[in-house]
Amino acid sequence: WLLGRFADARLPTMAAAELAVFEALLTQPDPDLQAWILDPAALAAQQFAGLIAQLRQFHQLDPVPA
């Protein structure tokens, strides 16, 4: 659900390099993906940091700065 909605909205405008990172993210185990999305501090794979940040922003998972 988290990846599907994001993909529907963003894939048409992704550059080739961004798409390659997204495809690589899809190969990761589901428990890792869930942990990274819900707790980005758990993210060990820096290649996905930007994409995880985009996913969190898309789903409004980050607190809004005051």
mmCIF file of C-alpha atoms in Angstrom:
data_model
loop_
_atom_site.group_PDB
_atom_site.id
_atom_site.type_symbol
_atom_site.label_atom_id
_atom_site.label_comp_id
_atom_site.label_asym_id
_atom_site.label_seq_id
_atom_site.Cartn_x
_atom_site.Cartn_y
_atom_site.Cartn_z
ATOM 1 C CA TRP A 1 0.000 0.000 0.000
ATOM 2 C CA LEU A 2 2.720 2.522 0.942
ATOM 3 C CA LEU A 3 4.809 1.759 -2.112
ATOM 4 C CA GLY A 4 1.878 1.287 -4.489
ATOM 5 C CA ARG A 5 0.276 4.677 -3.879
ATOM 6 C CA PHE A 6 3.667 6.369 -4.076
ATOM 7 C CA ALA A 7 4.481 4.539 -7.325
ATOM 8 C CA ASP A 8 1.139 5.447 -8.897
ATOM 9 C CA ALA A 9 1.748 9.111 -8.156
ATOM 10 C CA ARG A 10 5.480 9.424 -8.815
ATOM 11 C CA LEU A 11 6.678 6.819 -11.332
ATOM 12 C CA PRO A 12 5.514 8.739 -14.418
ATOM 13 C CA THR A 13 7.803 11.663 -13.524
ATOM 14 C CA MET A 14 10.833 9.767 -12.194
ATOM 15 C CA ALA A 15 14.139 10.096 -13.998
ATOM 16 C CA ALA A 16 15.909 6.893 -15.026
ATOM 17 C CA ALA A 17 18.297 7.042 -12.043
ATOM 18 C CA GLU A 18 15.405 7.535 -9.591
ATOM 19 C CA LEU A 19 13.529 4.652 -11.176
ATOM 20 C CA ALA A 20 16.586 2.411 -10.801
ATOM 21 C CA VAL A 21 16.753 3.208 -7.064
ATOM 22 C CA PHE A 22 13.027 2.527 -6.694
ATOM 23 C CA GLU A 23 13.399 -0.819 -8.482
ATOM 24 C CA ALA A 24 16.321 -1.723 -6.197
ATOM 25 C CA LEU A 25 14.217 -0.782 -3.171
ATOM 26 C CA LEU A 26 11.537 -3.227 -4.324
ATOM 27 C CA THR A 27 14.033 -6.085 -4.075
ATOM 28 C CA GLN A 28 14.521 -5.527 -0.341
ATOM 29 C CA PRO A 29 12.756 -7.740 2.211
ATOM 30 C CA ASP A 30 9.375 -6.417 3.347
ATOM 31 C CA PRO A 31 10.335 -6.261 7.046
ATOM 32 C CA ASP A 32 13.310 -4.047 6.152
ATOM 33 C CA LEU A 33 11.170 -1.776 3.992
ATOM 34 C CA GLN A 34 8.603 -1.378 6.728
ATOM 35 C CA ALA A 35 11.261 -0.619 9.332
ATOM 36 C CA TRP A 36 12.963 1.952 7.103
ATOM 37 C CA ILE A 37 9.715 3.711 6.195
ATOM 38 C CA LEU A 38 8.361 3.801 9.725
ATOM 39 C CA ASP A 39 11.709 4.540 11.403
ATOM 40 C CA PRO A 40 14.234 6.100 9.019
ATOM 41 C CA ALA A 41 16.868 5.988 11.780
ATOM 42 C CA ALA A 42 16.925 2.219 11.164
ATOM 43 C CA LEU A 43 18.010 2.791 7.551
ATOM 44 C CA ALA A 44 21.407 1.211 7.022
ATOM 45 C CA ALA A 45 21.346 1.372 3.202
ATOM 46 C CA GLN A 46 22.174 5.005 2.413
ATOM 47 C CA GLN A 47 21.379 4.515 -1.273
ATOM 48 C CA PHE A 48 17.703 4.496 -0.271
ATOM 49 C CA ALA A 49 17.760 7.454 2.151
ATOM 50 C CA GLY A 50 16.425 10.011 -0.331
ATOM 51 C CA LEU A 51 13.703 7.716 -1.584
ATOM 52 C CA ILE A 52 12.625 6.780 1.939
ATOM 53 C CA ALA A 53 12.432 10.497 2.762
ATOM 54 C CA GLN A 54 10.216 11.030 -0.299
ATOM 55 C CA LEU A 55 7.977 8.122 0.707
ATOM 56 C CA ARG A 56 7.632 9.485 4.240
ATOM 57 C CA GLN A 57 6.827 12.960 2.937
ATOM 58 C CA PHE A 58 4.313 11.597 0.413
ATOM 59 C CA HIS A 59 2.460 9.723 3.157
ATOM 60 C CA GLN A 60 2.828 12.594 5.637
ATOM 61 C CA LEU A 61 4.736 10.452 8.115
ATOM 62 C CA ASP A 62 7.101 13.215 9.174
ATOM 63 C CA PRO A 63 5.991 15.779 11.727
ATOM 64 C CA VAL A 64 5.388 19.239 10.339
ATOM 65 C CA PRO A 65 8.028 21.683 11.587
ATOM 66 C CA ALA A 66 6.665 24.377 13.905
#
